Coordinates of C-alpha atoms and ligand atoms in Angstrom, one line a residue:
X519 CA 92.9 -154.3 162.5
X520 CA 94.2 -157.4 164.3
X521 CA 92.8 -158.2 167.7
X522 CA 94.1 -161.3 169.6
X523 CA 91.3 -162.1 172.0
X524 CA 92.0 -165.7 172.8
X525 CA 94.5 -165.6 175.7
X526 CA 92.8 -168.5 177.4
X527 CA 93.8 -170.7 174.5
X528 CA 97.4 -169.5 174.5
X529 CA 99.5 -166.4 175.0
X530 CA 102.3 -164.7 173.2
X531 CA 105.7 -165.4 174.8
X532 CA 106.9 -162.5 177.0
X533 CA 110.1 -160.8 175.9
X534 CA 111.7 -161.8 179.2
X535 CA 110.8 -165.4 178.6
X536 CA 112.2 -165.4 175.0
X537 CA 115.4 -163.9 176.3
X538 CA 115.7 -166.5 179.1
X539 CA 115.0 -169.2 176.4
X540 CA 117.6 -168.1 173.9
X541 CA 120.2 -167.4 176.6
X542 CA 119.8 -170.9 178.1
X543 CA 119.6 -172.5 174.6
X544 CA 122.8 -170.8 173.5
X545 CA 124.9 -170.8 176.6
X546 CA 123.7 -173.7 178.8
X547 CA 122.8 -176.4 176.3
X548 CA 124.4 -179.2 178.2
X549 CA 122.4 -182.2 179.5
X550 CA 121.7 -181.6 183.2
X551 CA 122.3 -185.2 183.8
X552 CA 125.8 -185.1 182.5
X553 CA 128.6 -185.2 185.1
X554 CA 131.0 -182.7 183.5
X555 CA 130.8 -179.1 184.7
X556 CA 129.1 -177.9 181.4
X557 CA 126.2 -180.3 182.1
X558 CA 126.2 -179.3 185.8
X559 CA 125.7 -175.6 184.7
X560 CA 122.4 -176.7 183.1
X561 CA 121.5 -178.6 186.3
X562 CA 122.2 -175.4 188.3
X563 CA 120.0 -173.4 186.1
X564 CA 117.3 -176.1 186.4
X565 CA 117.6 -176.0 190.2
X566 CA 117.4 -172.2 190.2
X567 CA 114.2 -172.3 188.1
X568 CA 112.7 -174.9 190.3
X569 CA 113.4 -172.7 193.4
X570 CA 112.0 -169.6 191.8
X571 CA 108.8 -171.3 190.6
X572 CA 108.4 -172.9 194.0
X573 CA 108.8 -169.7 195.9
X574 CA 106.4 -167.9 193.6
X575 CA 103.7 -170.5 194.5
X576 CA 104.5 -170.8 198.2
X577 CA 105.9 -174.2 197.7
X578 CA 109.2 -176.0 198.5
X579 CA 111.5 -176.7 195.5
X580 CA 111.3 -180.4 196.1
X581 CA 107.5 -180.2 195.6
X582 CA 107.8 -179.0 191.9
X583 CA 107.9 -181.5 189.1
X584 CA 108.4 -180.2 185.6
X585 CA 106.1 -181.7 182.9
X586 CA 105.1 -181.0 179.3
X587 CA 102.2 -178.8 180.4
X588 CA 98.7 -178.6 181.9
X589 CA 97.4 -181.8 180.4
X590 CA 100.3 -183.9 181.6
X591 CA 100.2 -182.4 185.1
X592 CA 96.4 -183.1 185.3
X593 CA 96.9 -186.7 184.1
X594 CA 99.8 -187.4 186.5
X595 CA 98.1 -185.9 189.6
X596 CA 94.8 -187.7 189.1
X597 CA 96.3 -191.1 188.1
X598 CA 98.8 -190.9 191.0
X599 CA 96.1 -190.2 193.6
X600 CA 93.6 -192.6 192.2
X601 CA 95.9 -195.6 192.0
X602 CA 97.4 -194.8 195.5
X603 CA 93.8 -194.6 196.8
X604 CA 92.8 -197.9 195.1
X605 CA 95.6 -199.7 197.0
X606 CA 93.8 -198.7 200.2
X607 CA 90.4 -199.7 198.8
X608 CA 89.4 -196.1 198.0
X609 CA 88.0 -196.0 194.5
X610 CA 85.8 -192.9 194.5
X611 CA 86.8 -189.8 192.7
X612 CA 85.1 -186.4 193.0
X613 CA 85.3 -183.6 190.5
X614 CA 83.0 -181.2 188.7
X615 CA 81.0 -181.0 185.5
X616 CA 83.1 -178.0 184.2
X617 CA 86.6 -179.4 184.3
X618 CA 89.0 -179.2 181.4
X619 CA 89.0 -182.3 179.2
X620 CA 92.5 -183.2 180.5
X621 CA 90.8 -183.9 183.9
X622 CA 87.5 -185.2 182.5
X623 CA 89.0 -187.7 180.1
X624 CA 91.5 -189.0 182.7
X625 CA 88.5 -189.5 185.1
X626 CA 86.6 -191.4 182.3
X627 CA 89.6 -193.7 181.8
X628 CA 89.6 -194.4 185.5
X629 CA 85.9 -195.0 185.5
X630 CA 86.4 -197.6 182.7
X631 CA 88.9 -199.2 185.1
X632 CA 86.3 -199.6 187.8
X633 CA 86.6 -196.3 189.8
X634 CA 83.4 -194.5 190.8
X635 CA 83.4 -190.9 189.4
X636 CA 81.2 -188.3 190.9
X637 CA 80.9 -185.0 188.8
X638 CA 79.4 -182.3 190.9
X639 CA 77.0 -179.8 189.2
X640 CA 77.6 -176.1 189.3
X641 CA 75.3 -173.2 189.8
X642 CA 73.8 -171.2 186.9
X643 CA 76.7 -168.8 187.5
X644 CA 79.2 -171.5 186.9
X645 CA 80.3 -171.9 190.5
X646 CA 81.0 -175.1 192.4
X647 CA 79.4 -175.1 195.9
X648 CA 81.7 -176.1 198.7
X649 CA 78.7 -177.6 200.5
X650 CA 78.3 -180.1 197.6
X651 CA 82.0 -181.1 198.0
X652 CA 81.5 -181.5 201.7
X653 CA 78.4 -183.7 201.2
X654 CA 80.2 -185.9 198.6
X655 CA 83.5 -186.5 200.3
X656 CA 83.9 -189.4 202.7
X657 CA 86.6 -191.9 203.6
X658 CA 86.0 -193.9 200.4
X659 CA 87.4 -191.0 198.3
X660 CA 90.8 -191.2 196.6
X661 CA 90.7 -187.7 195.3
X662 CA 88.8 -184.4 194.9
X663 CA 89.7 -182.5 191.8
X664 CA 88.3 -179.0 191.3
X665 CA 89.7 -176.4 189.0
X666 CA 90.8 -173.0 190.3
X667 CA 89.5 -170.9 187.3
X668 CA 87.4 -172.2 184.4
X669 CA 88.9 -171.9 181.0
X670 CA 85.6 -171.2 179.1
X671 CA 83.6 -168.9 181.4
X672 CA 86.4 -167.7 183.7
X673 CA 84.7 -168.4 187.0
X674 CA 86.9 -168.7 190.1
X675 CA 86.0 -171.6 192.3
X676 CA 86.1 -171.6 196.2
X677 CA 89.3 -173.8 196.3
X678 CA 90.4 -172.6 199.7
X679 CA 87.1 -173.7 201.3
X680 CA 87.3 -177.0 199.3
X681 CA 90.9 -177.5 200.4
X682 CA 89.8 -177.1 204.1
X683 CA 87.0 -179.6 203.6
X684 CA 89.4 -182.1 202.0
X685 CA 92.0 -181.7 204.7
X686 CA 89.4 -182.2 207.4
X687 CA 88.3 -185.4 205.8
X688 CA 91.8 -186.6 205.0
X689 CA 91.1 -186.7 201.2
X690 CA 93.8 -185.6 198.7
X691 CA 92.9 -182.4 196.7
X692 CA 94.0 -181.6 193.2
X693 CA 93.4 -178.2 191.5
X694 CA 93.9 -177.5 187.9
X695 CA 95.2 -173.9 188.2
X696 CA 96.3 -173.5 184.6
X697 CA 94.1 -170.5 184.0
X698 CA 94.9 -168.9 187.3
X699 CA 98.7 -169.1 187.8
X700 CA 100.3 -165.9 186.7
X701 CA 96.9 -164.2 186.5
X702 CA 95.5 -164.1 190.0
X703 CA 97.3 -164.8 193.3
X704 CA 97.9 -168.6 193.8
X705 CA 99.5 -169.9 197.0
X706 CA 99.5 -173.7 197.4
X707 CA 99.6 -173.4 201.2
X708 CA 96.6 -171.1 201.3
X709 CA 94.7 -173.4 199.0
X710 CA 95.8 -176.4 201.0
X711 CA 96.0 -178.6 198.0
X712 CA 98.0 -181.8 197.5
X713 CA 98.5 -181.3 193.8
X714 CA 98.3 -178.2 191.6
X715 CA 98.7 -178.1 187.8
X716 CA 100.1 -175.2 185.8
X717 CA 101.1 -174.5 182.2
X718 CA 103.7 -172.0 180.9
X719 CA 102.0 -171.0 177.7
X720 CA 99.0 -169.6 179.5
X721 CA 101.1 -166.9 181.2
X722 CA 103.6 -165.8 178.5
X723 CA 105.9 -168.8 178.6
X724 CA 106.5 -171.4 175.9
X725 CA 104.2 -174.1 174.8
X726 CA 104.9 -177.7 175.8
X727 CA 106.2 -177.0 179.3
X728 CA 104.5 -176.9 182.7
X729 CA 104.7 -178.1 186.2
X730 CA 102.9 -180.1 188.9
X731 CA 103.1 -179.1 192.5
X732 CA 103.1 -182.2 194.6
X733 CA 102.8 -181.7 198.3
X734 CA 105.6 -183.4 200.3
X735 CA 104.5 -187.0 201.1
X736 CA 101.7 -187.1 198.4
X737 CA 101.9 -190.1 196.2
X738 CA 103.3 -189.6 192.7
X739 CA 103.7 -192.2 190.0
X740 CA 105.5 -191.6 186.7
X741 CA 103.6 -191.6 183.4
X742 CA 106.8 -191.8 181.4
X743 CA 109.4 -194.5 182.1
X744 CA 113.1 -194.0 181.4
X745 CA 115.8 -192.1 183.1
X746 CA 115.9 -190.8 186.7
X747 CA 115.0 -187.2 185.9
X748 CA 112.7 -185.4 188.2
X749 CA 113.5 -187.8 191.1
X750 CA 112.5 -190.7 188.9
X751 CA 108.9 -189.4 188.5
X752 CA 109.2 -187.9 185.0
X753 CA 111.7 -189.5 182.6
X754 CA 113.2 -187.5 179.7
X755 CA 115.9 -184.9 179.3
X756 CA 114.6 -181.7 180.8
X757 CA 113.8 -178.9 178.4
X758 CA 116.0 -176.4 180.4
X759 CA 115.5 -173.4 178.0
X760 CA 111.8 -173.8 178.2
X761 CA 111.8 -174.2 181.9
X762 CA 114.0 -171.1 182.2
X763 CA 111.5 -169.2 180.1
X764 CA 108.6 -170.5 182.2
X765 CA 110.3 -169.3 185.4
X766 CA 111.0 -165.9 183.8
X767 CA 107.4 -165.6 182.5
X768 CA 106.0 -166.5 185.9
X769 CA 108.1 -164.0 187.7
X770 CA 107.2 -161.1 185.4
X771 CA 103.5 -162.1 185.3
X772 CA 103.3 -162.1 189.1
X773 CA 105.2 -158.8 189.4
X774 CA 102.9 -157.1 186.9
X775 CA 99.6 -158.8 188.0
X776 CA 98.2 -155.8 189.8
X777 CA 98.7 -153.4 186.9
X778 CA 97.6 -156.0 184.3
X779 CA 94.4 -156.8 186.2
X780 CA 93.4 -153.2 186.7
X781 CA 93.6 -152.7 182.9
X782 CA 91.9 -156.0 182.2
X783 CA 89.1 -155.2 184.6
X784 CA 88.5 -151.9 182.9
X785 CA 88.4 -153.5 179.5
X786 CA 86.2 -156.3 180.7
X787 CA 83.6 -153.9 182.2
X788 CA 83.5 -152.0 178.9
X789 CA 83.2 -155.2 176.9
X790 CA 80.5 -156.8 179.0
X791 CA 78.5 -153.6 179.2
X792 CA 78.8 -153.0 175.5
X793 CA 77.9 -156.6 174.4
X794 CA 75.0 -156.7 176.9
X795 CA 73.2 -154.2 174.6
X796 CA 72.8 -156.9 171.9
X797 CA 69.2 -158.2 172.2
X798 CA 68.7 -161.8 173.4
X799 CA 72.1 -162.5 174.8
X800 CA 73.4 -163.6 178.2
X801 CA 76.7 -163.4 180.0
X802 CA 78.1 -166.8 180.8
X803 CA 79.5 -167.2 184.3
X804 CA 79.3 -165.1 187.5
X805 CA 79.7 -161.4 186.9
X806 CA 82.3 -160.8 189.7
X807 CA 83.8 -164.2 190.6
X808 CA 85.6 -164.4 187.3
X809 CA 89.0 -163.8 185.8
X810 CA 89.3 -160.2 184.6
X811 CA 90.4 -161.4 181.2
X812 CA 87.3 -163.4 180.4
X813 CA 84.1 -162.3 178.6
X814 CA 81.8 -165.1 177.5
X815 CA 78.4 -164.6 176.0
X816 CA 75.6 -166.7 174.4
X817 CA 73.7 -165.0 171.5
X818 CA 70.4 -166.7 170.7
X819 CA 69.7 -167.6 167.0
X820 CA 73.3 -167.9 165.8
X821 CA 76.0 -170.5 165.4
X822 CA 79.3 -169.8 167.3
X823 CA 81.2 -171.5 164.5
X824 CA 80.0 -169.0 161.9
X825 CA 80.5 -166.1 164.3
X826 CA 84.2 -167.1 164.7
X827 CA 84.8 -167.4 160.9
X828 CA 83.3 -163.9 160.3
X829 CA 85.2 -162.4 163.1
X830 CA 88.4 -164.0 161.7
X831 CA 87.6 -162.2 158.4
X832 CA 87.6 -159.0 160.5
X833 CA 91.0 -159.8 162.1
X834 CA 89.6 -161.0 165.4
X835 CA 90.9 -164.2 167.1
X836 CA 88.2 -165.4 169.4
X837 CA 86.8 -168.8 170.6
X838 CA 83.5 -170.4 171.0
X839 CA 82.3 -173.1 173.4
X840 CA 80.8 -174.9 170.5
X841 CA 83.0 -177.8 169.7
X842 CA 82.1 -178.2 166.0
X843 CA 85.8 -177.7 165.0
X844 CA 86.8 -180.7 167.0
X845 CA 84.5 -182.8 164.8
X846 CA 81.7 -183.2 167.3
X847 CA 78.5 -181.3 167.2
X848 CA 78.1 -181.4 170.9
X849 CA 78.0 -177.9 172.5
X850 CA 80.4 -177.1 175.3
X851 CA 80.0 -179.3 178.4
X852 CA 80.6 -176.1 180.5
X853 CA 77.7 -174.2 178.9
X854 CA 75.4 -177.2 179.3
X855 CA 76.5 -177.4 183.0
X856 CA 75.4 -173.8 183.6
X857 CA 72.0 -174.6 182.2
X858 CA 72.2 -173.3 178.6
X859 CA 70.1 -175.4 176.3
X860 CA 71.8 -176.9 173.2
X861 CA 70.7 -174.2 170.7
X862 CA 71.7 -171.4 173.0
X863 CA 75.0 -173.0 173.9
X864 CA 75.9 -173.3 170.2
X865 CA 75.7 -169.5 169.9
X866 CA 78.6 -168.8 172.3
X867 CA 81.5 -166.4 172.1
X868 CA 84.6 -166.3 174.4
X869 CA 86.8 -163.3 174.3
X870 CA 89.8 -163.5 176.5
X871 CA 92.0 -160.5 176.7
X872 CA 95.6 -159.9 177.7
X873 CA 97.6 -157.0 178.9
X874 CA 98.7 -156.0 175.4
X875 CA 95.1 -155.4 174.4
X876 CA 93.9 -151.8 174.4
X877 CA 90.8 -149.6 174.7
X878 CA 90.8 -149.4 170.9
X879 CA 90.8 -153.2 170.6
X880 CA 87.7 -153.2 172.8
X881 CA 86.0 -150.5 170.8
X882 CA 86.7 -152.5 167.7
X883 CA 85.2 -155.6 169.2
X884 CA 82.2 -153.6 170.3
X885 CA 81.8 -152.5 166.7
X886 CA 82.3 -155.8 164.9
X887 CA 80.7 -158.3 167.2
X888 CA 77.2 -156.7 167.2
X889 CA 77.5 -156.3 163.4
X890 CA 78.4 -159.9 162.8
X891 CA 75.7 -161.2 165.2
X892 CA 73.1 -159.1 163.4
X893 CA 74.3 -160.3 160.0
X894 CA 74.1 -163.9 161.1
X895 CA 70.7 -163.5 162.7
X896 CA 69.3 -161.9 159.5
X897 CA 70.3 -165.0 157.6
X898 CA 69.1 -167.5 160.1
X899 CA 65.8 -169.4 159.7
X900 CA 65.8 -170.0 163.5
X901 CA 66.0 -166.2 164.1
X902 CA 63.1 -165.6 161.7
X903 CA 61.0 -168.2 163.6
X904 CA 61.9 -166.5 166.8
X905 CA 61.0 -163.1 165.5
X906 CA 57.7 -164.4 164.0
X907 CA 56.8 -166.0 167.3
X908 CA 56.9 -169.5 165.9
X909 CA 59.5 -170.3 168.5
X910 CA 59.9 -168.9 172.0
X911 CA 63.0 -166.8 172.9
X912 CA 65.0 -168.4 175.7
X913 CA 67.3 -165.4 176.3
Ligands
PLP1144 C1 95.0 -175.0 178.6 C2 94.5 -175.8 179.8 C3 94.9 -177.1 180.1 C4 95.9 -177.8 179.2 O1 97.2 -177.2 179.3 P1 98.3 -177.6 178.1 O2 99.5 -177.0 178.6 O3 97.8 -177.0 176.9 O4 98.3 -179.1 178.0 C5 94.4 -177.7 181.2 N1 93.5 -177.1 182.0 C6 93.1 -175.8 181.7 C7 92.1 -175.2 182.7 C8 93.5 -175.1 180.6 O5 93.1 -173.9 180.4

């Protein structure tokens, strides 16, 4: 059995995206900046993709900048707004404790350059409170950045309310919508954001390509200097095949969203209900305000790292909030932000399903996850102490 349950990390390319990719790579491989007609064909395809992506997000084609993915889009949006704000003496940046590292590390860099960074806390359910944003924003703010859906615990944030607050106070608003675009409805006008980041490989497109929505009139500075591509805001020959694949993937994802989410919701209910029977566990993130693909749990008395390795032996691709693999022993900042203590946060498991997953996959997960948790607990000295009452259970 092989179960891919890590769609928040990346997704398989959709057949329509692969087809668009190979067609463009074969037939329209000219450089869109070349003046001869073969180059102009590539340019026309690029324009058509920009228009398609824009219309699928409720944006204007001129408001879409192609990038190398979510990380670049986040960097460009935040740095653009921050430096534009600083010119007017605004050096305060507001964000949240549960953002992706592409946001958090960019903010850290700006903090080292003298910006004031405020990271708002979240509720135990992993939700940002719009009231907190309202209290924190004032005329000194250069930017508010709040993600649309969290990549670890799947919680969906009140971005429309936050957008309204920002508009009322005249503060630019960026949202990292990488986990949302192609999965739940996203309309830049409804959100009322100035910047929105998306990444193709999270919705069945290729890796290494994404886009940044930049509202007309919002400042934008380039991160990469060179040619005049993307209206001078992102140098480098455009990856037209990848962009064509991204446009195709987005179109198909949005068209199939209703059906996909009905399936995912059913699988999620089954998975959450089933895993809840494991003793001393807890669901991470709000039960309802979450992506239908995301199931995240903490199991007391185990290490997420060992859990992943044993699941890998059983053919399951999953993820853990524990960041041991990245060489640090710190547990996930998201799990700490929702109030999990270190030991509990280390025992986390994130299963993120996609529309190619089946009922059988979920049944298999419901068989192997409890077995593996049990096996690890039986070997764990921490679990023995908990059972013998030498330590208090937290969950
Ligand atoms: C994956 C992800 C990113 C980074 O996107 P890349 O295209 O891999 O650079 C940023 N933010 C969130 C919420 C993500 O899930």
